[in-house]
Amino acid sequence: MANHPSTTRVYTDEVYDHIVVGAGLSGLFATQQLIALQQTTRRNILILEANDRIGGRVYSPQGHDWGATWLWPEDDKRLMKLVRSYNVNTFEGEDGTIVSISNRKKDEDDVDAEYKKKMTGSLPGQLRFIGGAGQIIDGLYKDVSDHVEIRFHEKVISLAEQYGHDSSSVTHSHVHALTKMVQITTKHVQNGGRMSYMAKSVIIAVPPRLILRDVDFSPPLPEEQQHVMKSTPIWMEKASKAYITFPKRLWNADQLPIFTNNGCAIFDVSLDDIHKEGEVRSISPSDPATLCIFNLGIPFEFTEESLAERVYPWIDQALGDGITMTQEVKEIKIHNWASSPWTSVSEQYNQHDGPSARQAHRFGHPSLRRQAFGGSVSFASTETEPAYGHMEGALQSGERSAAESVAY
């Protein structure tokens, strides 16, 4: 007789072929791939999301990207395919945007040349989306929503190997055979109620550190895998962005972007509001103008006070001409990812992980892609992949995990 795990058999009507944990970019793309890979065999798929929205770290309210922003057309093959499929437009000309940042030519005889060099940087070849990267999420959701069930506010708290009733048809029917499955237990974020689900395969599309914080595994994950998961930073965990609007543009397009010595990138997004409304034109003198401030360095919490103290002086000095940020600001919108429990393990800002721009070099360890429970559980998130370009990494992880689940 085969040796079965010493666990209690669980009988439940909530049986699925595949359960995807997380409705961010990785989870939605994995779901789309599951559907595409099984066109001849209809499967029942459930997505469990702890948050009250889809998208995860791809989040673009009012067309402004608070999370993932950039597209590198030459490298992001999967992302480019989705861009074309969903007819998402990108900025094609600079005209004050950060479409492609290059080191502008410096006057070597300029006494301020070294200072200006510090104020500029090189991030060649990237594009932004007119209307925000969230359009990719909207497209994926439209693709999968008619084929799957999505439940919000369901925080996964445990996974266990079990033996349960196999649902071999498209409905949650009872059959007599018992098969090795995964039991998922969730806790409702709002009312604390618990639910139990069974699945043949599971994709956990959540950053590794958050998995360790929230989910108990039975049997437990290998210690080496746990160590790697704990030591892998969460992309965007301590990142902050601010969108600052002025009554009019107070600078020339060639004065931006600016890179401060504390790691903040400051760029002009004034065209966003114009283009997302369907207009294609340049900024006029009467149009409001907006700067985006994105912290790529050592994390600190964005507040109106911290921006005035640590960022505005750089802008005043770089733009000159008597501009005083604190006197000219019309509106400030701020998002600190550390305040989200679905992005950060702690709201505390510490220096442990170093500058956020460098954290990607700690992504992609093979242990992060190691399947659990003999192959029935796969892991997907941009942190699991070596691909540089975080949306592309998320898509790569979704593609891989879907293929693993189908093959299991």
Tab-separated table of C-alpha atoms in Angstrom:
chain	number	residue	atom	x	y	z
A	1	MET	CA	0.000	0.000	0.000
A	2	ALA	CA	1.258	3.454	-0.851
A	3	ASN	CA	2.355	5.650	2.038
A	4	HIS	CA	-0.097	8.514	2.312
A	5	PRO	CA	0.576	11.655	4.376
A	6	SER	CA	-0.781	11.321	7.903
A	7	THR	CA	-3.486	13.943	7.437
A	8	THR	CA	-7.224	13.923	7.907
A	9	ARG	CA	-9.288	13.477	4.787
A	10	VAL	CA	-11.233	16.572	3.947
A	11	TYR	CA	-14.547	16.409	2.123
A	12	THR	CA	-15.745	19.615	0.545
A	13	ASP	CA	-17.829	20.784	-2.368
A	14	GLU	CA	-15.315	23.554	-3.039
A	15	VAL	CA	-13.120	21.521	-5.375
A	16	TYR	CA	-11.264	23.095	-8.301
A	17	ASP	CA	-8.823	21.972	-10.915
A	18	HIS	CA	-6.646	25.053	-10.370
A	19	ILE	CA	-6.573	27.728	-7.707
A	20	VAL	CA	-4.551	30.903	-8.284
A	21	VAL	CA	-3.670	32.914	-5.194
A	22	GLY	CA	-3.288	36.588	-6.079
A	23	ALA	CA	-4.927	38.683	-8.791
A	24	GLY	CA	-1.944	40.832	-9.667
A	25	LEU	CA	-0.149	40.753	-13.000
A	26	SER	CA	1.467	37.354	-12.340
A	27	GLY	CA	-1.753	35.743	-11.158
A	28	LEU	CA	-3.970	37.112	-13.923
A	29	PHE	CA	-1.473	36.180	-16.630
A	30	ALA	CA	-1.059	32.709	-15.154
A	31	THR	CA	-4.836	32.347	-15.260
A	32	GLN	CA	-4.984	33.515	-18.862
A	33	GLN	CA	-2.288	30.981	-19.739
A	34	LEU	CA	-4.126	28.184	-17.913
A	35	ILE	CA	-7.213	28.908	-19.996
A	36	ALA	CA	-5.202	29.068	-23.229
A	37	LEU	CA	-3.306	25.851	-22.505
A	38	GLN	CA	-6.522	23.918	-21.874
A	39	GLN	CA	-8.709	25.012	-24.761
A	40	THR	CA	-9.777	21.452	-25.516
A	41	THR	CA	-10.477	20.591	-21.874
A	42	ARG	CA	-12.533	23.000	-19.853
A	43	ARG	CA	-11.287	23.339	-16.284
A	44	ASN	CA	-12.748	25.099	-13.292
A	45	ILE	CA	-10.424	27.772	-11.948
A	46	LEU	CA	-10.676	29.933	-8.834
A	47	ILE	CA	-8.711	33.110	-8.078
A	48	LEU	CA	-8.360	34.113	-4.424
A	49	GLU	CA	-7.401	37.743	-3.748
A	50	ALA	CA	-6.848	39.227	-0.291
A	51	ASN	CA	-7.200	42.813	-1.478
A	52	ASP	CA	-10.407	44.516	-2.620
A	53	ARG	CA	-9.106	45.072	-6.146
A	54	ILE	CA	-7.155	43.370	-8.913
A	55	GLY	CA	-3.759	44.453	-10.226
A	56	GLY	CA	-1.461	44.212	-7.237
A	57	ARG	CA	1.524	46.448	-7.879
A	58	VAL	CA	0.228	47.472	-11.290
A	59	TYR	CA	-2.064	50.223	-10.088
A	60	SER	CA	-3.077	53.248	-12.160
A	61	PRO	CA	-5.967	55.225	-10.622
A	62	GLN	CA	-6.890	58.223	-12.794
A	63	GLY	CA	-4.268	57.093	-15.294
A	64	HIS	CA	-1.294	57.750	-13.009
A	65	ASP	CA	1.016	54.799	-12.360
A	66	TRP	CA	1.635	54.326	-8.657
A	67	GLY	CA	3.434	51.053	-9.242
A	68	ALA	CA	4.790	49.424	-12.406
A	69	THR	CA	5.389	52.035	-15.089
A	70	TRP	CA	8.002	51.219	-17.687
A	71	LEU	CA	8.023	49.168	-20.872
A	72	TRP	CA	11.274	48.220	-22.607
A	73	PRO	CA	10.076	47.245	-26.121
A	74	GLU	CA	13.251	45.431	-27.147
A	75	ASP	CA	13.297	43.161	-24.104
A	76	ASP	CA	9.719	42.899	-22.843
A	77	LYS	CA	8.408	40.486	-25.457
A	78	ARG	CA	5.441	39.188	-23.462
A	79	LEU	CA	4.445	42.668	-22.362
A	80	MET	CA	4.687	44.005	-25.906
A	81	LYS	CA	2.394	41.228	-27.104
A	82	LEU	CA	-0.229	42.276	-24.543
A	83	VAL	CA	0.207	45.951	-25.448
A	84	ARG	CA	-0.609	45.154	-29.072
A	85	SER	CA	-3.425	42.777	-28.170
A	86	TYR	CA	-5.167	45.347	-25.957
A	87	ASN	CA	-4.372	48.344	-28.206
A	88	VAL	CA	-2.634	50.171	-25.402
A	89	ASN	CA	-0.923	53.353	-26.579
A	90	THR	CA	2.503	54.501	-25.447
A	91	PHE	CA	4.151	57.888	-25.524
A	92	GLU	CA	6.159	58.067	-28.724
A	93	GLY	CA	7.722	61.501	-28.370
A	94	GLU	CA	9.558	63.093	-25.469
A	95	ASP	CA	7.975	66.556	-25.273
A	96	GLY	CA	8.367	66.672	-21.543
A	97	THR	CA	7.790	62.990	-20.838
A	98	ILE	CA	10.321	60.447	-19.653
A	99	VAL	CA	9.888	58.229	-22.699
A	100	SER	CA	13.613	57.745	-23.020
A	101	ILE	CA	16.040	59.324	-20.610
A	102	SER	CA	19.478	59.792	-22.029
A	103	ASN	CA	22.480	61.674	-20.763
A	104	ARG	CA	22.104	65.092	-22.270
A	105	LYS	CA	25.217	66.674	-23.720
A	106	LYS	CA	27.074	68.707	-21.104
A	107	ASP	CA	29.154	71.787	-21.650
A	108	GLU	CA	32.525	70.756	-20.307
A	109	ASP	CA	33.461	74.398	-19.765
A	110	ASP	CA	30.381	74.983	-17.626
A	111	VAL	CA	31.417	75.386	-13.995
A	112	ASP	CA	28.180	73.579	-13.064
A	113	ALA	CA	28.808	70.638	-15.414
A	114	GLU	CA	29.593	68.165	-12.630
A	115	TYR	CA	26.561	69.268	-10.653
A	116	LYS	CA	24.333	68.943	-13.731
A	117	LYS	CA	25.776	65.497	-14.376
A	118	LYS	CA	24.629	64.408	-10.931
A	119	MET	CA	21.186	65.780	-11.654
A	120	THR	CA	20.672	63.691	-14.778
A	121	GLY	CA	20.827	59.982	-15.495
A	122	SER	CA	20.494	57.314	-18.121
A	123	LEU	CA	17.536	54.970	-18.430
A	124	PRO	CA	17.535	54.398	-22.176
A	125	GLY	CA	14.798	52.866	-24.253
A	126	GLN	CA	11.777	52.761	-21.988
A	127	LEU	CA	8.225	53.858	-22.699
A	128	ARG	CA	5.243	54.752	-20.547
A	129	PHE	CA	1.607	53.954	-21.219
A	130	ILE	CA	-0.875	56.650	-22.122
A	131	GLY	CA	-3.557	56.143	-19.516
A	132	GLY	CA	-1.371	53.992	-17.273
A	133	ALA	CA	-0.064	50.425	-17.072
A	134	GLY	CA	-3.307	49.391	-15.398
A	135	GLN	CA	-4.789	48.971	-18.869
A	136	ILE	CA	-2.823	45.719	-19.121
A	137	ILE	CA	-4.578	44.510	-15.970
A	138	ASP	CA	-7.942	45.573	-17.387
A	139	GLY	CA	-7.259	43.595	-20.561
A	140	LEU	CA	-6.244	40.455	-18.707
A	141	TYR	CA	-9.252	40.679	-16.420
A	142	LYS	CA	-11.554	40.950	-19.425
A	143	ASP	CA	-9.886	37.867	-20.936
A	144	VAL	CA	-10.342	35.672	-17.864
A	145	SER	CA	-13.414	36.971	-16.030
A	146	ASP	CA	-15.922	34.920	-18.036
A	147	HIS	CA	-13.960	31.717	-17.470
A	148	VAL	CA	-13.043	31.818	-13.788
A	149	GLU	CA	-14.408	32.673	-10.370
A	150	ILE	CA	-12.715	35.477	-8.408
A	151	ARG	CA	-13.198	35.947	-4.666
A	152	PHE	CA	-11.922	39.080	-2.937
A	153	HIS	CA	-10.916	39.636	0.707
A	154	GLU	CA	-9.804	35.972	0.913
A	155	LYS	CA	-6.407	35.808	2.606
A	156	VAL	CA	-4.762	32.400	2.296
A	157	ILE	CA	-3.423	31.244	5.656
A	158	SER	CA	-2.519	27.590	5.060
A	159	LEU	CA	-1.841	24.945	2.425
A	160	ALA	CA	-1.805	21.235	3.183
A	161	GLU	CA	-1.473	18.026	1.235
A	162	GLN	CA	-4.730	16.134	1.489
A	163	TYR	CA	-6.687	13.349	-0.104
A	164	GLY	CA	-10.082	14.454	-1.317
A	165	HIS	CA	-12.764	13.887	-3.915
A	166	ASP	CA	-11.633	14.596	-7.447
A	167	SER	CA	-13.852	16.871	-9.487
A	168	SER	CA	-13.350	15.427	-12.926
A	169	SER	CA	-16.170	17.354	-14.582
A	170	VAL	CA	-16.667	21.062	-15.103
A	171	THR	CA	-18.989	21.298	-12.100
A	172	HIS	CA	-18.225	20.709	-8.429
A	173	SER	CA	-19.623	17.208	-8.625
A	174	HIS	CA	-18.962	14.383	-6.233
A	175	VAL	CA	-17.136	11.309	-7.489
A	176	HIS	CA	-16.022	8.319	-5.543
A	177	ALA	CA	-12.303	8.345	-6.294
A	178	LEU	CA	-9.908	9.966	-3.843
A	179	THR	CA	-6.842	11.690	-5.157
A	180	LYS	CA	-3.915	13.671	-3.812
A	181	MET	CA	-4.920	17.327	-3.681
A	182	VAL	CA	-4.071	20.605	-1.964
A	183	GLN	CA	-6.301	21.996	0.746
A	184	ILE	CA	-6.322	25.781	1.021
A	185	THR	CA	-7.686	27.545	4.073
A	186	THR	CA	-8.525	31.238	3.880
A	187	LYS	CA	-9.482	33.905	6.369
A	188	HIS	CA	-11.858	36.633	5.228
A	189	VAL	CA	-10.146	39.979	5.676
A	190	GLN	CA	-13.310	41.788	6.753
A	191	ASN	CA	-15.302	39.346	8.884
A	192	GLY	CA	-12.670	36.786	9.877
A	193	GLY	CA	-14.675	33.855	8.492
A	194	ARG	CA	-12.733	30.827	7.292
A	195	MET	CA	-13.207	28.834	4.119
A	196	SER	CA	-11.695	25.611	2.863
A	197	TYR	CA	-10.994	24.792	-0.774
A	198	MET	CA	-9.482	21.809	-2.564
A	199	ALA	CA	-7.487	21.922	-5.795
A	200	LYS	CA	-5.437	19.593	-7.947
A	201	SER	CA	-2.863	22.343	-8.453
A	202	VAL	CA	-2.191	25.738	-6.929
A	203	ILE	CA	-0.289	28.790	-8.162
A	204	ILE	CA	0.735	31.227	-5.429
A	205	ALA	CA	1.254	34.534	-7.237
A	206	VAL	CA	2.422	36.460	-4.189
A	207	PRO	CA	5.872	37.882	-3.267
A	208	PRO	CA	7.940	35.246	-1.444
A	209	ARG	CA	8.330	37.211	1.797
A	210	LEU	CA	4.588	37.684	2.089
A	211	ILE	CA	4.052	33.964	1.552
A	212	LEU	CA	6.338	33.206	4.489
A	213	ARG	CA	4.560	35.785	6.648
A	214	ASP	CA	1.017	34.640	5.916
A	215	VAL	CA	0.940	30.976	4.865
A	216	ASP	CA	1.583	27.791	6.847
A	217	PHE	CA	2.623	24.787	4.752
A	218	SER	CA	2.021	21.177	5.744
A	219	PRO	CA	4.422	19.576	5.089
A	220	PRO	CA	6.677	22.640	5.542
A	221	LEU	CA	8.819	24.060	2.776
A	222	PRO	CA	12.523	23.124	2.848
A	223	GLU	CA	14.564	25.338	5.178
A	224	GLU	CA	16.859	26.457	2.370
A	225	GLN	CA	13.880	27.566	0.289
A	226	GLN	CA	12.421	29.433	3.256
A	227	HIS	CA	15.740	31.205	3.813
A	228	VAL	CA	15.892	32.384	0.204
A	229	MET	CA	12.268	33.534	0.293
A	230	LYS	CA	12.904	35.523	3.470
A	231	SER	CA	16.046	37.175	2.082
A	232	THR	CA	14.450	38.196	-1.231
A	233	PRO	CA	13.177	41.799	-1.190
A	234	ILE	CA	9.661	42.638	-2.281
A	235	TRP	CA	9.657	44.800	-5.374
A	236	MET	CA	8.057	48.204	-4.567
A	237	GLU	CA	7.737	47.289	-0.865
A	238	LYS	CA	9.124	50.598	0.398
A	239	ALA	CA	8.755	52.590	-2.801
A	240	SER	CA	6.918	55.891	-2.771
A	241	LYS	CA	5.537	58.107	-5.511
A	242	ALA	CA	4.100	61.589	-5.555
A	243	TYR	CA	2.278	63.461	-8.306
A	244	ILE	CA	2.556	67.220	-7.831
A	245	THR	CA	0.400	69.501	-9.952
A	246	PHE	CA	1.058	73.169	-10.673
A	247	PRO	CA	-1.236	75.787	-12.251
A	248	LYS	CA	1.086	75.874	-15.262
A	249	ARG	CA	4.394	74.505	-16.453
A	250	LEU	CA	7.175	76.330	-14.628
A	251	TRP	CA	10.074	74.673	-16.426
A	252	ASN	CA	11.387	73.835	-19.861
A	253	ALA	CA	11.118	70.267	-21.080
A	254	ASP	CA	14.893	69.929	-21.438
A	255	GLN	CA	15.397	70.693	-17.734
A	256	LEU	CA	14.011	67.321	-16.761
A	257	PRO	CA	14.396	64.569	-15.618
A	258	ILE	CA	16.252	65.244	-12.394
A	259	PHE	CA	17.940	62.653	-10.196
A	260	THR	CA	18.573	63.726	-6.638
A	261	ASN	CA	21.452	62.536	-4.482
A	262	ASN	CA	18.987	60.655	-2.257
A	263	GLY	CA	17.765	58.557	-5.187
A	264	CYS	CA	14.589	60.307	-6.298
A	265	ALA	CA	13.740	60.542	-9.990
A	266	ILE	CA	11.707	63.616	-10.918
A	267	PHE	CA	10.052	63.743	-14.334
A	268	ASP	CA	7.322	65.573	-16.192
A	269	VAL	CA	4.001	63.771	-16.681
A	270	SER	CA	2.008	66.797	-17.803
A	271	LEU	CA	0.967	65.088	-21.019
A	272	ASP	CA	-0.699	62.217	-19.159
A	273	ASP	CA	-3.885	64.081	-18.349
A	274	ILE	CA	-4.158	65.440	-21.891
A	275	HIS	CA	-3.505	62.177	-23.729
A	276	LYS	CA	-5.618	59.965	-21.509
A	277	GLU	CA	-8.632	62.076	-22.488
A	278	GLY	CA	-8.000	61.232	-26.144
A	279	GLU	CA	-6.249	64.447	-27.132
A	280	VAL	CA	-2.878	64.342	-28.843
A	281	ARG	CA	-1.225	67.742	-28.568
A	282	SER	CA	1.547	69.566	-26.790
A	283	ILE	CA	1.234	71.369	-23.487
A	284	SER	CA	-0.188	74.866	-23.793
A	285	PRO	CA	0.716	77.748	-21.438
A	286	SER	CA	-2.725	77.510	-19.811
A	287	ASP	CA	-2.560	73.760	-19.053
A	288	PRO	CA	-1.832	72.538	-15.517
A	289	ALA	CA	1.495	70.747	-15.290
A	290	THR	CA	2.452	67.729	-13.195
A	291	LEU	CA	5.714	66.288	-11.926
A	292	CYS	CA	6.130	62.702	-10.753
A	293	ILE	CA	8.588	62.038	-7.950
A	294	PHE	CA	9.627	58.397	-7.628
A	295	ASN	CA	12.012	57.241	-4.922
A	296	LEU	CA	14.539	54.785	-6.364
A	297	GLY	CA	16.988	55.144	-3.494
A	298	ILE	CA	17.034	54.484	0.229
A	299	PRO	CA	13.357	54.345	1.207
A	300	PHE	CA	11.664	57.032	3.233
A	301	GLU	CA	8.012	57.853	3.728
A	302	PHE	CA	6.613	60.502	1.400
A	303	THR	CA	4.656	63.191	3.176
A	304	GLU	CA	4.160	66.827	2.230
A	305	GLU	CA	6.686	67.689	4.912
A	306	SER	CA	9.343	65.156	3.858
A	307	LEU	CA	9.048	66.169	0.212
A	308	ALA	CA	9.440	69.840	1.124
A	309	GLU	CA	12.510	69.035	3.169
A	310	ARG	CA	14.273	66.395	1.082
A	311	VAL	CA	13.141	66.812	-2.549
A	312	TYR	CA	11.870	70.335	-3.282
A	313	PRO	CA	15.283	71.971	-2.746
A	314	TRP	CA	16.710	69.838	-5.543
A	315	ILE	CA	13.955	70.926	-7.890
A	316	ASP	CA	14.317	74.581	-6.944
A	317	GLN	CA	18.056	74.433	-7.547
A	318	ALA	CA	17.808	72.506	-10.798
A	319	LEU	CA	15.051	74.569	-12.394
A	320	GLY	CA	16.181	77.943	-11.100
A	321	ASP	CA	14.525	81.079	-12.402
A	322	GLY	CA	13.126	81.886	-8.979
A	323	ILE	CA	10.934	78.765	-8.785
A	324	THR	CA	9.968	77.889	-5.222
A	325	MET	CA	8.134	74.581	-5.079
A	326	THR	CA	6.360	75.152	-1.796
A	327	GLN	CA	4.814	78.361	-3.092
A	328	GLU	CA	3.657	77.064	-6.457
A	329	VAL	CA	2.094	73.657	-5.675
A	330	LYS	CA	-1.594	73.301	-6.580
A	331	GLU	CA	-2.215	69.631	-5.612
A	332	ILE	CA	-0.206	66.747	-4.162
A	333	LYS	CA	-1.091	63.058	-4.396
A	334	ILE	CA	1.093	60.566	-2.512
A	335	HIS	CA	1.258	56.774	-2.389
A	336	ASN	CA	3.539	54.864	-0.016
A	337	TRP	CA	3.546	51.145	-0.804
A	338	ALA	CA	4.752	50.338	2.707
A	339	SER	CA	1.280	51.199	3.988
A	340	SER	CA	-0.248	48.244	2.117
A	341	PRO	CA	-0.214	44.887	3.951
A	342	TRP	CA	-0.423	43.160	0.560
A	343	THR	CA	2.866	44.725	-0.551
A	344	SER	CA	4.925	45.144	2.596
A	345	VAL	CA	5.715	42.983	5.596
A	346	SER	CA	6.072	46.094	7.741
A	347	GLU	CA	5.231	49.796	7.606
A	348	GLN	CA	8.629	50.564	9.127
A	349	TYR	CA	11.264	52.125	6.874
A	350	ASN	CA	14.674	50.585	7.349
A	351	GLN	CA	17.879	50.442	5.373
A	352	HIS	CA	18.185	46.633	5.300
A	353	ASP	CA	17.464	46.102	1.614
A	354	GLY	CA	19.291	49.191	0.376
A	355	PRO	CA	18.213	51.310	-2.601
A	356	SER	CA	15.084	49.934	-4.243
A	357	ALA	CA	16.632	50.268	-7.708
A	358	ARG	CA	19.255	47.652	-6.748
A	359	GLN	CA	16.907	45.105	-5.257
A	360	ALA	CA	16.147	43.457	-8.597
A	361	HIS	CA	19.665	42.064	-8.588
A	362	ARG	CA	18.561	39.826	-5.712
A	363	PHE	CA	15.610	38.398	-7.624
A	364	GLY	CA	15.397	35.141	-9.545
A	365	HIS	CA	17.053	32.628	-7.208
A	366	PRO	CA	16.226	29.093	-8.456
A	367	SER	CA	14.804	28.132	-5.046
A	368	LEU	CA	12.034	30.689	-5.551
A	369	ARG	CA	10.805	28.624	-8.510
A	370	ARG	CA	10.993	25.272	-6.709
A	371	GLN	CA	7.560	23.630	-6.668
A	372	ALA	CA	6.082	22.364	-3.430
A	373	PHE	CA	4.062	19.277	-2.513
A	374	GLY	CA	5.617	17.189	-5.253
A	375	GLY	CA	4.749	19.647	-7.998
A	376	SER	CA	1.176	20.529	-7.143
A	377	VAL	CA	2.098	24.025	-5.878
A	378	SER	CA	3.947	26.570	-8.028
A	379	PHE	CA	5.199	30.034	-7.157
A	380	ALA	CA	4.844	33.099	-9.356
A	381	SER	CA	5.860	36.731	-8.899
A	382	THR	CA	8.365	39.063	-10.474
A	383	GLU	CA	10.732	38.237	-7.595
A	384	THR	CA	10.961	34.606	-8.756
A	385	GLU	CA	12.406	35.496	-12.161
A	386	PRO	CA	15.830	36.720	-13.321
A	387	ALA	CA	14.191	38.874	-16.029
A	388	TYR	CA	14.966	42.559	-15.512
A	389	GLY	CA	11.891	44.650	-16.124
A	390	HIS	CA	9.395	43.904	-13.424
A	391	MET	CA	6.241	43.555	-15.489
A	392	GLU	CA	8.046	41.229	-17.877
A	393	GLY	CA	9.329	39.215	-14.923
A	394	ALA	CA	5.799	38.930	-13.566
A	395	LEU	CA	4.525	37.722	-16.934
A	396	GLN	CA	7.376	35.239	-17.267
A	397	SER	CA	6.529	33.803	-13.862
A	398	GLY	CA	2.856	33.509	-14.769
A	399	GLU	CA	3.682	31.708	-17.997
A	400	ARG	CA	6.039	29.288	-16.265
A	401	SER	CA	3.717	28.482	-13.367
A	402	ALA	CA	0.749	27.870	-15.666
A	403	ALA	CA	2.783	25.410	-17.717
A	404	GLU	CA	3.869	23.637	-14.522
A	405	SER	CA	0.284	23.382	-13.290
A	406	VAL	CA	-1.020	21.962	-16.541
A	407	ALA	CA	1.840	19.467	-16.702
A	408	TYR	CA	1.272	18.274	-13.131
